[in-house]
């Protein structure tokens, strides 16, 4: 409520009894003129308010009675906090608020922003009350908050009622980022966190609501029209090219990752639709390419995202989108200009070591590289030369040979960068689902005899299956359709692969066999071979090469499916639908908002230079130009919303079973599974927070089903955002509180815990690329070798392994990108740390958030304790990188821990 600062003002009520006069009668006109003069005189003398609607003219009488009443006003001070904006964030970086001389004059004259208060109530006749206006004047820069401050004063009539919204018009010629608007020393708060367009770009006023959340049915009557109007302003009409200052959320297919106008080899299929199902992205409305009308041109750089999806506050320019753009368009082209031979690999392992020990000679003044290097890599500058020197990844720093060992190869499936692929073997023999007429015999070449030979009499195959001892990395069916097509591209090769592992009595995994398969081609039959750990030299080297191929497959699956598709790609439709259908005052919008920030911005940069034709992934991973097509196949075959919840994912892969007596209601198949052990605690904390929140705003089940905004939101996610899956039976219904809790918990988990688990360890595990090569460039030496090929392998097998690894350009490109993607900004928004204004405004919600924060602090201590437990051999041991990717909090930089709210890098 507002504090009362009352100013009394006499009001003059002029009353004329009788019937209304006919306009135009001279005596009445003369009288009206006299009255007007008297009114002007009264206003001039006493500042009294005239209620014009009480003036009545009569033919029968010219008497006027002037009655005096008292009307009170409350003077309300308003403070606008405006963030310094980043101009040209993806090119040159300049900081400031005022962009033109005209804007400077606007600030000096005190007309920077025009604000209008909107009452939450209607007047006595059922109409909206008139707004109360004020102009805000600049009062300078606040050093403590690092924000510009603007102040104004409103004179609010006491009968105005409760303030429910505020309208803002930006008088500058440049957009401004408003963090919040505070009235009456904090008694009324408008959380804004939004860019405000200039009135010269768009005359429509921006609408902001207070920090009080309302379901649609509970919306104060005076705000219902504004609530719908604000949502409509975000939806657009699906036409035209979007402008940079707009905030329009609409859907489109991935029809912009190709660049056919530049080169026909850069043409890519549209992702989204019957042929290549995929989640939808945000529509930009750019023109079509001249060669492919179904493809969107890439002329506009950077790509449009709704203005509020851009980085909202002045972040350290050495991090985030700016750094990524600088690396992709500055560092990588510079490296390519130095490493001129695109096919040149590393001749010796010491050449790989020199990337960390000696660095690469480079001109650091090119493309502003000095501005981004502190977060990317180490720079050593001397009078003689400039050097780019990569940070030593943690896995190499702790144990230079860990990448070479079988036990680490297996351990990383549970406590590494991609813990989402390993699954329990439940059926034998292992059978492909692909058409044997096209791809050859379906049964795996990993036989019972091979398995029992490797487990050396510990148990039979049947006993191993019954006791849940066999686990699999299976990239056979997903990769095999691409093998022949990929092999037509110079500088790469491909197999379908299966890797079988055995759970030992100590809880660790041991590799048993790797199967590599090539389908029939050019009249040649299917080729497949099973490799096992060997004690002879030739077999041992073949085993090492087979592991390199599997690691390249796992790297591609990790980046394209576990990371991009299941977090970045699948989340963008949630962002779009949330803004289109959940009002800014909707409690679920406010619950999800921190989890959806900045995702569309980072996704647009990925389409610009990472997942696009000719981008880093397209040129440096085994699938090459088929990378995103494989991601589409994985979406079509495997993606299910209900399996994106962590418990459901673990159960689906056979890594857990439901057990009410077990912690989290699940019994893990491998007890020491670091990702699952830590992830389930985080999942439960998120779910408990969501449960309290949802039950507070939806105390009865019928409120969920009757919430029109919520139902429209969920319908659009299913039928448009993920429209290629709209007819699937597994979509959760949305009828009860429990339905809503499951849905929002899944979205919150995917954007926080899931993304962090597969993102922030990328440099630690893959920055030393022999541990996780992104590509295997040469075929296995025993696949139809010539005499010369086999002799070369026998004479110097190490050369073949180095030739199989990425080229110098591929390796340094990927390392540069991973260093940025794995870094936290200094002002990272970690889950459970910053309480949103709307949460703080509601005591029950604030208390629930504090409990949520407390559980996350406990998780920090639990993870530290687990990493120091010598009995947990998958996370504790000599030279091991401790598993801490799901520790909620972190400092800035390459830390290998920390769980931000959202997918912001």
mmCIF file of N, CA, C and O in Angstrom, residues 428-485:
data_model
loop_
_atom_site.group_PDB
_atom_site.id
_atom_site.type_symbol
_atom_site.label_atom_id
_atom_site.label_comp_id
_atom_site.label_asym_id
_atom_site.label_seq_id
_atom_site.Cartn_x
_atom_site.Cartn_y
_atom_site.Cartn_z
ATOM 1 N N UNK A 428 19.334 -60.318 -25.139
ATOM 2 C CA UNK A 428 20.464 -60.926 -25.852
ATOM 3 C C UNK A 428 19.929 -61.962 -26.844
ATOM 4 O O UNK A 428 18.993 -62.686 -26.514
ATOM 5 N N UNK A 429 20.451 -62.007 -28.031
ATOM 6 C CA UNK A 429 21.543 -61.204 -28.576
ATOM 7 C C UNK A 429 21.104 -59.763 -28.864
ATOM 8 O O UNK A 429 19.907 -59.461 -28.886
ATOM 9 N N UNK A 430 22.084 -58.895 -29.092
ATOM 10 C CA UNK A 430 21.805 -57.505 -29.439
ATOM 11 C C UNK A 430 21.431 -57.464 -30.915
ATOM 12 O O UNK A 430 22.184 -57.938 -31.775
ATOM 13 N N UNK A 431 20.257 -56.907 -31.207
ATOM 14 C CA UNK A 431 19.721 -56.927 -32.561
ATOM 15 C C UNK A 431 19.457 -55.498 -33.044
ATOM 16 O O UNK A 431 18.863 -54.690 -32.325
ATOM 17 N N UNK A 432 19.870 -55.203 -34.263
ATOM 18 C CA UNK A 432 19.576 -53.911 -34.881
ATOM 19 C C UNK A 432 18.127 -53.863 -35.336
ATOM 20 O O UNK A 432 17.543 -54.874 -35.735
ATOM 21 N N UNK A 433 17.554 -52.656 -35.289
ATOM 22 C CA UNK A 433 16.192 -52.456 -35.788
ATOM 23 C C UNK A 433 16.190 -52.008 -37.249
ATOM 24 O O UNK A 433 15.131 -51.797 -37.828
ATOM 25 N N UNK A 434 17.366 -51.847 -37.842
ATOM 26 C CA UNK A 434 17.457 -51.400 -39.226
ATOM 27 C C UNK A 434 17.128 -52.535 -40.193
ATOM 28 O O UNK A 434 17.278 -53.712 -39.859
ATOM 29 N N UNK A 435 16.742 -52.168 -41.398
ATOM 30 C CA UNK A 435 16.366 -53.141 -42.424
ATOM 31 C C UNK A 435 17.595 -53.947 -42.855
ATOM 32 O O UNK A 435 18.545 -53.389 -43.414
ATOM 33 N N UNK A 436 17.619 -55.242 -42.598
ATOM 34 C CA UNK A 436 18.792 -56.047 -42.960
ATOM 35 C C UNK A 436 19.042 -56.114 -44.464
ATOM 36 O O UNK A 436 20.178 -56.352 -44.894
ATOM 37 N N UNK A 437 18.021 -55.897 -45.275
ATOM 38 C CA UNK A 437 18.209 -55.909 -46.731
ATOM 39 C C UNK A 437 19.096 -54.745 -47.154
ATOM 40 O O UNK A 437 19.924 -54.869 -48.065
ATOM 41 N N UNK A 438 18.949 -53.615 -46.458
ATOM 42 C CA UNK A 438 19.728 -52.422 -46.787
ATOM 43 C C UNK A 438 21.050 -52.394 -46.033
ATOM 44 O O UNK A 438 22.096 -52.064 -46.615
ATOM 45 N N UNK A 439 21.037 -52.762 -44.762
ATOM 46 C CA UNK A 439 22.205 -52.542 -43.907
ATOM 47 C C UNK A 439 22.952 -53.817 -43.535
ATOM 48 O O UNK A 439 23.963 -53.761 -42.842
ATOM 49 N N UNK A 440 22.482 -54.954 -43.966
ATOM 50 C CA UNK A 440 23.169 -56.192 -43.657
ATOM 51 C C UNK A 440 22.605 -56.867 -42.418
ATOM 52 O O UNK A 440 21.669 -56.371 -41.783
ATOM 53 N N UNK A 441 23.161 -58.033 -42.057
ATOM 54 C CA UNK A 441 22.659 -58.811 -40.919
ATOM 55 C C UNK A 441 22.471 -57.956 -39.670
ATOM 56 O O UNK A 441 23.323 -57.136 -39.324
ATOM 57 N N UNK A 442 21.326 -58.170 -38.985
ATOM 58 C CA UNK A 442 20.948 -57.320 -37.861
ATOM 59 C C UNK A 442 21.608 -57.728 -36.552
ATOM 60 O O UNK A 442 21.767 -56.910 -35.643
ATOM 61 N N UNK A 443 22.015 -58.996 -36.414
ATOM 62 C CA UNK A 443 22.531 -59.458 -35.131
ATOM 63 C C UNK A 443 23.957 -58.984 -34.913
ATOM 64 O O UNK A 443 24.800 -59.014 -35.807
ATOM 65 N N UNK A 444 24.210 -58.525 -33.695
ATOM 66 C CA UNK A 444 25.548 -58.048 -33.348
ATOM 67 C C UNK A 444 26.571 -59.176 -33.431
ATOM 68 O O UNK A 444 26.263 -60.348 -33.171
ATOM 69 N N UNK A 445 27.799 -58.786 -33.772
ATOM 70 C CA UNK A 445 28.904 -59.757 -33.814
ATOM 71 C C UNK A 445 29.505 -59.981 -32.435
ATOM 72 O O UNK A 445 30.417 -60.812 -32.273
ATOM 73 N N UNK A 446 29.023 -59.277 -31.414
ATOM 74 C CA UNK A 446 29.476 -59.534 -30.038
ATOM 75 C C UNK A 446 28.702 -60.755 -29.539
ATOM 76 O O UNK A 446 27.513 -60.679 -29.226
ATOM 77 N N UNK A 447 29.362 -61.849 -29.477
ATOM 78 C CA UNK A 447 28.708 -63.118 -29.167
ATOM 79 C C UNK A 447 28.832 -63.468 -27.695
ATOM 80 O O UNK A 447 29.619 -62.867 -26.945
ATOM 81 N N UNK A 448 28.077 -64.493 -27.309
ATOM 82 C CA UNK A 448 28.158 -65.019 -25.944
ATOM 83 C C UNK A 448 29.572 -65.486 -25.641
ATOM 84 O O UNK A 448 30.096 -65.249 -24.541
ATOM 85 N N UNK A 449 30.215 -66.122 -26.608
ATOM 86 C CA UNK A 449 31.576 -66.642 -26.392
ATOM 87 C C UNK A 449 32.555 -65.509 -26.120
ATOM 88 O O UNK A 449 33.425 -65.626 -25.239
ATOM 89 N N UNK A 450 32.425 -64.405 -26.841
ATOM 90 C CA UNK A 450 33.331 -63.260 -26.619
ATOM 91 C C UNK A 450 33.125 -62.700 -25.216
ATOM 92 O O UNK A 450 34.093 -62.419 -24.498
ATOM 93 N N UNK A 451 31.873 -62.554 -24.815
ATOM 94 C CA UNK A 451 31.594 -61.994 -23.494
ATOM 95 C C UNK A 451 32.155 -62.894 -22.399
ATOM 96 O O UNK A 451 32.837 -62.424 -21.473
ATOM 97 N N UNK A 452 31.895 -64.171 -22.470
ATOM 98 C CA UNK A 452 32.328 -65.067 -21.405
ATOM 99 C C UNK A 452 33.844 -65.227 -21.385
ATOM 100 O O UNK A 452 34.435 -65.450 -20.319
ATOM 101 N N UNK A 453 34.476 -65.091 -22.547
ATOM 102 C CA UNK A 453 35.936 -65.103 -22.559
ATOM 103 C C UNK A 453 36.496 -63.887 -21.826
ATOM 104 O O UNK A 453 37.501 -63.990 -21.102
ATOM 105 N N UNK A 454 35.828 -62.732 -21.977
ATOM 106 C CA UNK A 454 36.334 -61.506 -21.361
ATOM 107 C C UNK A 454 36.055 -61.453 -19.858
ATOM 108 O O UNK A 454 36.845 -60.866 -19.107
ATOM 109 N N UNK A 455 34.942 -62.004 -19.414
ATOM 110 C CA UNK A 455 34.683 -61.968 -17.967
ATOM 111 C C UNK A 455 35.325 -63.159 -17.262
ATOM 112 O O UNK A 455 35.206 -63.299 -16.039
ATOM 113 N N UNK A 456 35.991 -63.989 -18.031
ATOM 114 C CA UNK A 456 36.915 -65.014 -17.527
ATOM 115 C C UNK A 456 36.333 -65.867 -16.415
ATOM 116 O O UNK A 456 36.924 -66.015 -15.346
ATOM 117 N N UNK A 457 35.165 -66.410 -16.615
ATOM 118 C CA UNK A 457 34.633 -67.389 -15.681
ATOM 119 C C UNK A 457 34.008 -66.810 -14.432
ATOM 120 O O UNK A 457 33.559 -67.560 -13.556
ATOM 121 N N UNK A 458 33.942 -65.474 -14.297
ATOM 122 C CA UNK A 458 33.277 -64.916 -13.124
ATOM 123 C C UNK A 458 31.818 -65.346 -13.064
ATOM 124 O O UNK A 458 31.255 -65.591 -12.008
ATOM 125 N N UNK A 459 31.208 -65.390 -14.224
ATOM 126 C CA UNK A 459 29.808 -65.789 -14.325
ATOM 127 C C UNK A 459 29.490 -66.039 -15.790
ATOM 128 O O UNK A 459 30.260 -65.661 -16.683
ATOM 129 N N UNK A 460 28.341 -66.642 -16.018
ATOM 130 C CA UNK A 460 27.909 -66.874 -17.387
ATOM 131 C C UNK A 460 27.255 -65.620 -17.943
ATOM 132 O O UNK A 460 26.931 -64.675 -17.197
ATOM 133 N N UNK A 461 27.039 -65.590 -19.243
ATOM 134 C CA UNK A 461 26.337 -64.464 -19.859
ATOM 135 C C UNK A 461 24.950 -64.314 -19.252
ATOM 136 O O UNK A 461 24.513 -63.190 -18.941
ATOM 137 N N UNK A 462 24.272 -65.442 -19.066
ATOM 138 C CA UNK A 462 22.917 -65.391 -18.513
ATOM 139 C C UNK A 462 22.914 -64.796 -17.100
ATOM 140 O O UNK A 462 22.037 -64.005 -16.748
ATOM 141 N N UNK A 463 23.905 -65.184 -16.308
ATOM 142 C CA UNK A 463 24.004 -64.639 -14.948
ATOM 143 C C UNK A 463 24.318 -63.143 -14.988
ATOM 144 O O UNK A 463 23.793 -62.350 -14.176
ATOM 145 N N UNK A 464 25.167 -62.730 -15.918
ATOM 146 C CA UNK A 464 25.502 -61.311 -16.034
ATOM 147 C C UNK A 464 24.272 -60.487 -16.407
ATOM 148 O O UNK A 464 24.053 -59.381 -15.888
ATOM 149 N N UNK A 465 23.450 -61.020 -17.291
ATOM 150 C CA UNK A 465 22.214 -60.323 -17.662
ATOM 151 C C UNK A 465 21.252 -60.258 -16.479
ATOM 152 O O UNK A 465 20.663 -59.208 -16.192
ATOM 153 N N UNK A 466 21.101 -61.376 -15.780
ATOM 154 C CA UNK A 466 20.170 -61.434 -14.648
ATOM 155 C C UNK A 466 20.605 -60.509 -13.527
ATOM 156 O O UNK A 466 19.772 -59.865 -12.886
ATOM 157 N N UNK A 467 21.904 -60.427 -13.285
ATOM 158 C CA UNK A 467 22.427 -59.597 -12.202
ATOM 159 C C UNK A 467 22.681 -58.148 -12.628
ATOM 160 O O UNK A 467 23.231 -57.366 -11.874
ATOM 161 N N UNK A 468 22.276 -57.800 -13.828
ATOM 162 C CA UNK A 468 22.411 -56.435 -14.356
ATOM 163 C C UNK A 468 23.858 -55.966 -14.330
ATOM 164 O O UNK A 468 24.194 -54.920 -13.779
ATOM 165 N N UNK A 469 24.694 -56.753 -14.992
ATOM 166 C CA UNK A 469 26.121 -56.463 -15.017
ATOM 167 C C UNK A 469 26.616 -55.930 -16.366
ATOM 168 O O UNK A 469 27.759 -55.500 -16.460
ATOM 169 N N UNK A 470 25.777 -55.976 -17.406
ATOM 170 C CA UNK A 470 26.234 -55.598 -18.731
ATOM 171 C C UNK A 470 25.611 -54.272 -19.161
ATOM 172 O O UNK A 470 24.384 -54.084 -19.053
ATOM 173 N N UNK A 471 26.455 -53.377 -19.677
ATOM 174 C CA UNK A 471 26.015 -52.035 -20.071
ATOM 175 C C UNK A 471 26.556 -51.713 -21.457
ATOM 176 O O UNK A 471 27.583 -52.249 -21.889
ATOM 177 N N UNK A 472 25.865 -50.796 -22.144
ATOM 178 C CA UNK A 472 26.141 -50.592 -23.557
ATOM 179 C C UNK A 472 26.126 -49.109 -23.921
ATOM 180 O O UNK A 472 25.274 -48.347 -23.448
ATOM 181 N N UNK A 473 27.095 -48.705 -24.750
ATOM 182 C CA UNK A 473 27.004 -47.467 -25.530
ATOM 183 C C UNK A 473 26.624 -47.917 -26.936
ATOM 184 O O UNK A 473 27.410 -48.600 -27.599
ATOM 185 N N UNK A 474 25.453 -47.555 -27.388
ATOM 186 C CA UNK A 474 24.956 -48.073 -28.658
ATOM 187 C C UNK A 474 24.704 -46.945 -29.644
ATOM 188 O O UNK A 474 23.695 -46.242 -29.566
ATOM 189 N N UNK A 475 25.639 -46.756 -30.568
ATOM 190 C CA UNK A 475 25.485 -45.764 -31.635
ATOM 191 C C UNK A 475 25.378 -46.456 -32.995
ATOM 192 O O UNK A 475 25.655 -45.848 -34.028
ATOM 193 N N UNK A 476 24.965 -47.712 -32.970
ATOM 194 C CA UNK A 476 24.919 -48.508 -34.194
ATOM 195 C C UNK A 476 23.808 -48.033 -35.136
ATOM 196 O O UNK A 476 24.070 -47.607 -36.277
ATOM 197 N N UNK A 477 22.573 -48.097 -34.679
ATOM 198 C CA UNK A 477 21.450 -47.802 -35.567
ATOM 199 C C UNK A 477 21.371 -46.333 -35.946
ATOM 200 O O UNK A 477 20.903 -45.984 -37.033
ATOM 201 N N UNK A 478 21.802 -45.448 -35.060
ATOM 202 C CA UNK A 478 21.728 -44.019 -35.363
ATOM 203 C C UNK A 478 22.763 -43.616 -36.415
ATOM 204 O O UNK A 478 22.487 -42.785 -37.287
ATOM 205 N N UNK A 479 23.955 -44.211 -36.366
ATOM 206 C CA UNK A 479 25.038 -43.806 -37.257
ATOM 207 C C UNK A 479 25.089 -44.586 -38.570
ATOM 208 O O UNK A 479 25.529 -44.047 -39.598
ATOM 209 N N UNK A 480 24.679 -45.831 -38.546
ATOM 210 C CA UNK A 480 24.894 -46.688 -39.714
ATOM 211 C C UNK A 480 24.284 -46.128 -41.011
ATOM 212 O O UNK A 480 24.911 -46.236 -42.078
ATOM 213 N N UNK A 481 23.094 -45.502 -40.984
ATOM 214 C CA UNK A 481 22.551 -44.954 -42.229
ATOM 215 C C UNK A 481 23.409 -43.854 -42.850
ATOM 216 O O UNK A 481 23.224 -43.520 -44.029
ATOM 217 N N UNK A 482 24.339 -43.288 -42.073
ATOM 218 C CA UNK A 482 25.157 -42.185 -42.583
ATOM 219 C C UNK A 482 26.554 -42.628 -43.021
ATOM 220 O O UNK A 482 27.310 -41.837 -43.585
ATOM 221 N N UNK A 483 26.899 -43.862 -42.748
ATOM 222 C CA UNK A 483 28.275 -44.300 -42.968
ATOM 223 C C UNK A 483 28.707 -44.108 -44.421
ATOM 224 O O UNK A 483 29.743 -43.487 -44.705
ATOM 225 N N UNK A 484 27.942 -44.616 -45.354
ATOM 226 C CA UNK A 484 28.355 -44.521 -46.752
ATOM 227 C C UNK A 484 28.361 -43.077 -47.248
ATOM 228 O O UNK A 484 29.242 -42.681 -48.031
ATOM 229 N N UNK A 485 27.399 -42.261 -46.788
ATOM 230 C CA UNK A 485 27.351 -40.866 -47.225
ATOM 231 C C UNK A 485 28.527 -40.081 -46.657
ATOM 232 O O UNK A 485 29.145 -39.279 -47.371
#
